[in-house]
XYZ file of C-alpha atoms in Angstrom:
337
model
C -9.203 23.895 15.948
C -11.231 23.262 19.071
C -13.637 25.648 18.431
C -14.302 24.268 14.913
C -14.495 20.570 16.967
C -16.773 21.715 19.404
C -19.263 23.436 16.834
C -18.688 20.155 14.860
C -20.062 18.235 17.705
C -22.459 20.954 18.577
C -24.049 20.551 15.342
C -23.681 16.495 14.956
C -25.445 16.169 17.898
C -28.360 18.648 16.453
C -28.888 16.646 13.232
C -28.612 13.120 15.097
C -30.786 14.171 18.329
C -34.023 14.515 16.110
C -34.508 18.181 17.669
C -35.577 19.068 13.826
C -38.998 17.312 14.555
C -39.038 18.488 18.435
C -39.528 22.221 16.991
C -41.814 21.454 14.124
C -43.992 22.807 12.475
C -40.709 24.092 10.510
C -41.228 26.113 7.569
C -39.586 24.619 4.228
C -37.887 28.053 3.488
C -36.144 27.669 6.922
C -35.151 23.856 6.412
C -33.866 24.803 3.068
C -31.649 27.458 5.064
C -30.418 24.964 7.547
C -29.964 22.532 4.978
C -27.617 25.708 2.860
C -25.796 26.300 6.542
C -24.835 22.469 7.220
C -23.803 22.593 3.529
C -21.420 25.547 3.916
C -20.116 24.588 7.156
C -19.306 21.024 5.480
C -17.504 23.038 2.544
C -15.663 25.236 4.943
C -14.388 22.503 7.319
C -14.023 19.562 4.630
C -12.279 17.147 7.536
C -14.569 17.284 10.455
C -16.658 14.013 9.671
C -13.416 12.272 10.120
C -13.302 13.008 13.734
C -16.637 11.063 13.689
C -15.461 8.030 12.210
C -12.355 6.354 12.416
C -10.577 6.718 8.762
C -7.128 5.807 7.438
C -5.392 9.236 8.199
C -3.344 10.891 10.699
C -6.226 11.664 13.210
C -6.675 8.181 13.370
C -3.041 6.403 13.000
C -0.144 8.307 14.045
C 3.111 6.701 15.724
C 4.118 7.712 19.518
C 7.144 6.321 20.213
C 7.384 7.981 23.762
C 4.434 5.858 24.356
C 5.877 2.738 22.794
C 8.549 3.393 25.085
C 7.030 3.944 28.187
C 4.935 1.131 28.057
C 7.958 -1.431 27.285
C 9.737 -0.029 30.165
C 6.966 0.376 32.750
C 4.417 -2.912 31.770
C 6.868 -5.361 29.958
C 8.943 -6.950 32.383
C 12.262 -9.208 32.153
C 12.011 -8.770 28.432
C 15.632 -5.927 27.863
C 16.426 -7.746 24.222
C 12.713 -7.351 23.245
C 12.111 -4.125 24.754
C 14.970 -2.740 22.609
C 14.162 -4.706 19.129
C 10.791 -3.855 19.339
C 11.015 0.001 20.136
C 13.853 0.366 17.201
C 12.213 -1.722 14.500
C 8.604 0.092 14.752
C 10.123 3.487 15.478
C 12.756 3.097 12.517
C 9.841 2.046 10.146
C 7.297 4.447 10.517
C 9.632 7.051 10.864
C 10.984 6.334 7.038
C 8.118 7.523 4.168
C 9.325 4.994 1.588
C 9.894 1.498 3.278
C 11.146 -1.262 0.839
C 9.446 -3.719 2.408
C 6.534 -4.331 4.855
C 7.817 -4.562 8.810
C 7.550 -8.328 9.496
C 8.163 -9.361 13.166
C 8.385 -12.797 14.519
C 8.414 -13.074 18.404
C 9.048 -16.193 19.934
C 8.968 -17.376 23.456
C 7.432 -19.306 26.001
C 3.678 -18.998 26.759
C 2.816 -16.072 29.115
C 6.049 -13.879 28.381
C 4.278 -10.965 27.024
C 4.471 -11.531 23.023
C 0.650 -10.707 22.702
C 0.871 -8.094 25.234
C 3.537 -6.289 22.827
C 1.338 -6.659 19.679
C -0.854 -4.749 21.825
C 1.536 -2.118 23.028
C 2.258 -1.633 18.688
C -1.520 -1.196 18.113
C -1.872 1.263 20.628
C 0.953 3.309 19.498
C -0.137 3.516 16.017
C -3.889 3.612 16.195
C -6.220 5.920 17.867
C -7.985 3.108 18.703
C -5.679 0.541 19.670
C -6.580 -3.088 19.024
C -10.086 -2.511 18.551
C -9.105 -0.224 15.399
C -10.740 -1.577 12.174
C -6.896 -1.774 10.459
C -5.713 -3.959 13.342
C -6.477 -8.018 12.089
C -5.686 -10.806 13.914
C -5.972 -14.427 12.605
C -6.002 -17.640 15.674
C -4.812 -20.808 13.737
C -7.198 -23.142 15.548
C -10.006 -20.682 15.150
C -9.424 -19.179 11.312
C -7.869 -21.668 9.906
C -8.799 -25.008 11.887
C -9.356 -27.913 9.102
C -5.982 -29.301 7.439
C -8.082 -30.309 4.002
C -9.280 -26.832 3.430
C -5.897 -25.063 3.074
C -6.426 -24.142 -0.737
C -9.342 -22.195 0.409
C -7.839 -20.602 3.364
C -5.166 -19.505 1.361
C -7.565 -17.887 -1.471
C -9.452 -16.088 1.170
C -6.144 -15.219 2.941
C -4.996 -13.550 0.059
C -8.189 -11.817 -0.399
C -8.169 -10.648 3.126
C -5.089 -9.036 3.082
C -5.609 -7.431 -0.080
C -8.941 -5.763 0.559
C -7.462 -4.451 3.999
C -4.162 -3.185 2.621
C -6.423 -1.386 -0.806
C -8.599 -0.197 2.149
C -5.774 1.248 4.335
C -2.127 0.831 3.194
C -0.921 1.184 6.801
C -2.503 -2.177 8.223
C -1.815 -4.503 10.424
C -1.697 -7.947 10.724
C -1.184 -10.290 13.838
C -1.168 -14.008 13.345
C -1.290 -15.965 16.428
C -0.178 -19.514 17.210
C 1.762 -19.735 14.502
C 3.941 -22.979 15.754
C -0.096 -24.507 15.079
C -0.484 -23.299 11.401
C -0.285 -24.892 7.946
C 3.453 -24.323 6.804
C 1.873 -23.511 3.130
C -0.534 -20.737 4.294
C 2.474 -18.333 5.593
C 3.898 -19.411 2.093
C 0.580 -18.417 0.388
C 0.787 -14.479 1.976
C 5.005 -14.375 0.811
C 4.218 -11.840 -2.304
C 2.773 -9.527 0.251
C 5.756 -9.434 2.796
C 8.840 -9.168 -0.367
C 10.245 -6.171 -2.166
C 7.710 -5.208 -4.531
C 6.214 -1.659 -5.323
C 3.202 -3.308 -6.193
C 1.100 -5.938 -6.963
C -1.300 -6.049 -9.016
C -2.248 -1.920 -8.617
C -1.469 -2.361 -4.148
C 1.278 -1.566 -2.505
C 1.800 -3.476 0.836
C 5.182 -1.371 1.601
C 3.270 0.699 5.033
C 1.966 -2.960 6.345
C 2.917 -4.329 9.457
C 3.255 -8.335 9.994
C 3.552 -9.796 12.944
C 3.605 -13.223 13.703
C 3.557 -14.877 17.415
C 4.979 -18.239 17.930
C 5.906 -20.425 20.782
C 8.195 -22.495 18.298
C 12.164 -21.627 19.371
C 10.959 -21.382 22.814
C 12.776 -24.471 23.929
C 16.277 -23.099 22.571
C 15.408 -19.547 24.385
C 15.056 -21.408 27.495
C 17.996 -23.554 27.176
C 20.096 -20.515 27.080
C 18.149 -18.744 29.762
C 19.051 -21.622 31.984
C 23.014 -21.877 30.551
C 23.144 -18.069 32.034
C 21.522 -19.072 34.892
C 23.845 -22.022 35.917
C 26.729 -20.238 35.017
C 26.184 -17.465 37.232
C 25.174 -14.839 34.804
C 22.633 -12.231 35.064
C 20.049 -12.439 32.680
C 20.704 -8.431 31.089
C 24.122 -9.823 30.097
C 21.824 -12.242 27.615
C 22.629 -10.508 23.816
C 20.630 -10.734 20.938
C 23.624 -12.581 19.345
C 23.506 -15.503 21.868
C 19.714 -16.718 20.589
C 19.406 -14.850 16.754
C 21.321 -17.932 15.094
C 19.810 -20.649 17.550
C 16.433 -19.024 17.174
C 15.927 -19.009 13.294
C 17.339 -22.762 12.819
C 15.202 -24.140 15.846
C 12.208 -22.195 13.875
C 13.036 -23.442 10.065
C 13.626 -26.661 11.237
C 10.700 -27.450 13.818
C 7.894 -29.304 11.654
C 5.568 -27.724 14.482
C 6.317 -24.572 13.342
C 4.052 -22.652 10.881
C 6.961 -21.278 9.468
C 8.743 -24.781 9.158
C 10.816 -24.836 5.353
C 8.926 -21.690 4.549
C 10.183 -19.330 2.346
C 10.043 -16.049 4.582
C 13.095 -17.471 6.294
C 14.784 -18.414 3.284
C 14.095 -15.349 1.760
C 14.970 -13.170 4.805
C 11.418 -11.456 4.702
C 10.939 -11.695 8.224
C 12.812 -8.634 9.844
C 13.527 -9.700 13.243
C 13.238 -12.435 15.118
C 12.137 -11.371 18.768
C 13.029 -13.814 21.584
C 10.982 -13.851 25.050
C 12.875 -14.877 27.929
C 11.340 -17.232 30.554
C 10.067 -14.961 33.709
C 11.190 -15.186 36.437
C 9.875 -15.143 40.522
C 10.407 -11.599 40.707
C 8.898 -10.974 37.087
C 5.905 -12.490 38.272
C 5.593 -10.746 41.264
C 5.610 -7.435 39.086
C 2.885 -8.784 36.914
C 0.632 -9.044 39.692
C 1.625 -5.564 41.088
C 0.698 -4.018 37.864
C -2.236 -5.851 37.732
C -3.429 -4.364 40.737
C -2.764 -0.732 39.545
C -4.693 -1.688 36.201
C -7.703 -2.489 38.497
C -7.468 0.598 40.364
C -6.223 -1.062 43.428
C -3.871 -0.324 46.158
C -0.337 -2.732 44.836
C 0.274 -5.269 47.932
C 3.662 -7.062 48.007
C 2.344 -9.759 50.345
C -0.782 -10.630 48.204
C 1.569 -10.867 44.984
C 3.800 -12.753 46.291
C 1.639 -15.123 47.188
C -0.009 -15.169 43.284
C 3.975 -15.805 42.637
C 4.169 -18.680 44.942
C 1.105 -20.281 43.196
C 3.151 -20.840 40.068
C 4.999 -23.755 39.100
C 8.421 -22.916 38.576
C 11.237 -25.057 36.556
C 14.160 -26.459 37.112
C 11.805 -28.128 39.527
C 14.407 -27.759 42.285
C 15.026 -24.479 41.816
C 12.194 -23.175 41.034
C 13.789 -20.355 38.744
C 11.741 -20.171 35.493
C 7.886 -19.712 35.694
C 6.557 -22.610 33.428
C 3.159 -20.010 32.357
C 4.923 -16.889 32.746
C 2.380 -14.259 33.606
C -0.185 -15.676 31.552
C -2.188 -16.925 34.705
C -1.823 -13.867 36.886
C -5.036 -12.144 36.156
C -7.367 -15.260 37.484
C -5.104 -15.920 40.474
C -5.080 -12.565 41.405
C -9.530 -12.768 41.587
C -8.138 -15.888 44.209
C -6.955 -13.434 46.450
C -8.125 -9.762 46.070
């Protein structure tokens, strides 16, 4: 197989470097033969163009849950209930051939606690090419959908959306962002596409992933963050139990929330609710460290702790919850490095 990949690339880089005209005068007899040769080479190796360009197949999109798992562990920190959700729900889905149901995630938390930093961990352990992969669509509520009085037509070209993308590559993914800022009736709108159909309308939507990322439910996350804290408990003895309930009411019944009185909830389309726990000191200080390592630099305690120190902490007091999580880290750290 490398062979074939390197004589693939051997002779892509022929046709596409123009050396045809560098060794003209070429007889029309001999470009008829080279023309003959590309063909039969094409015909004997029917997959190699799909090396070239990125296509909805296995080269392209293929699950590794060692990396999934690696990266939770090593670059998500304070996060044990989401860690283990996450890594179970993705791993148990594309390991089955005939879902029901698309995966729908909703991860909720505090800003800065590493819910778009997990979407990106899922893209990158699906797709070849991670987030910048053309099945990988995310939607910003202020950005895609900013005007209240044009819902009907954000909804129509919603719809749309998702079906092209889904007809174009059954295994796509979606990311909605802010979704405590967006319309209650356009989550409603995409419903069909998340329930237990086979099809609709000729597409099935069965291989899709959802996932939606919402600060809404971070207050009643916090509040039992804190009821751990003051009680003397560590925050690994924090269960999935203790904030599931809490989590999905808090959600349903925020009228901030984009999925305020929708039906996904009501209808139990949404899979799992994910909660983020507040970070953290020590959290923070790890951000920083593995910051540094991203950048290619030597990790420093001493200049990390001082990007910790920066922070403004809550209770106020006790400075025990970081109010931005690590979301800051990466321009403090330019402060001092």
């Amino acid at each position: 197989m490398k062979h074939r990949r390197k004589h693939a690339v051997l002779l892509w880089m022929l046709i596409c470097s123009g050396l045809a005209e560098a060794i003209e005068p070429i007889s029309t007899s001999i470009a008829v033969g080279m023309a003959a040769a590309l063909t039969g080479f094409l015909a004997s190796y029917p997959n190699i163009l799909y090396y070239f360009h990125e296509c909805c197949r296995p080269e392209w999109i293929s699950f590794n849950k060692t990396d999934l798992n690696v990266d939770l562990q090593r670059k998500l920190f304070g996060q044990h209930i989401a860690s283990r959700i996450i890594l179970k729900a993705v791993n148990g889905f594309m390991n089955n051939d005939n879902p029901k149901k698309p995966l729908v995630l909703s991860l909720h938390g505090w800003t800065g606690t590493g819910k778009n930093f997990v979407s990106k961990m899922i893209a990158e352990s699906l797709y070849k090419e991670g987030m910048n992969s053309n099945f990988v669509h995310v939607f910003t509520s202020e950005l895609h959908f900013p005007h209240a009085h044009q819902i009907d037509t954000y909804k129509s070209q919603l719809q749309q959306w998702i079906k092209g993308n889904v007809t174009n590559c059954p295994q796509s993914m979606f990311i909605f962002d802010e979704m405590d800022k967006m319309h209650p009736g356009l989550i409603d709108s995409i419903k069909p596409y998340l329930d237990y159909y086979d099809k609709l309308d000729g597409v099935s939507y069965r291989k899709a992933i959802f996932i939606f990322l919402s600060n809404a439910g971070g207050e009643s996350i916090i509040q039992t963050a804190l009821d751990f804290w003051k009680a003397g408990r560590g925050r690994e003895e924090i269960e999935l139990s203790d904030l599931e309930t809490a989590l999905s009411l808090s959600v349903f019944n925020n009228k901030k929330s984009g999925l305020w009185h929708t039906s996904l909830i009501d209808k139990n389309l949404v899979d799992f609710f994910v909660p983020f726990l507040p970070l953290e000191y020590k959290h923070v200080v790890q951000c920083a460290l593995a910051e540094m390592e991203a950048r290619d630099l030597e990790p420093d305690t001493s200049i990390a702790d001082q990007v910790a120190r920066d922070l403004i902490y809550f209770p106020k007091s006790e400075r025990v919850f970081s109010v931005t999580g690590c979301k800051t880290i990466v321009s403090k750290l330019d402060y001092y490095v």
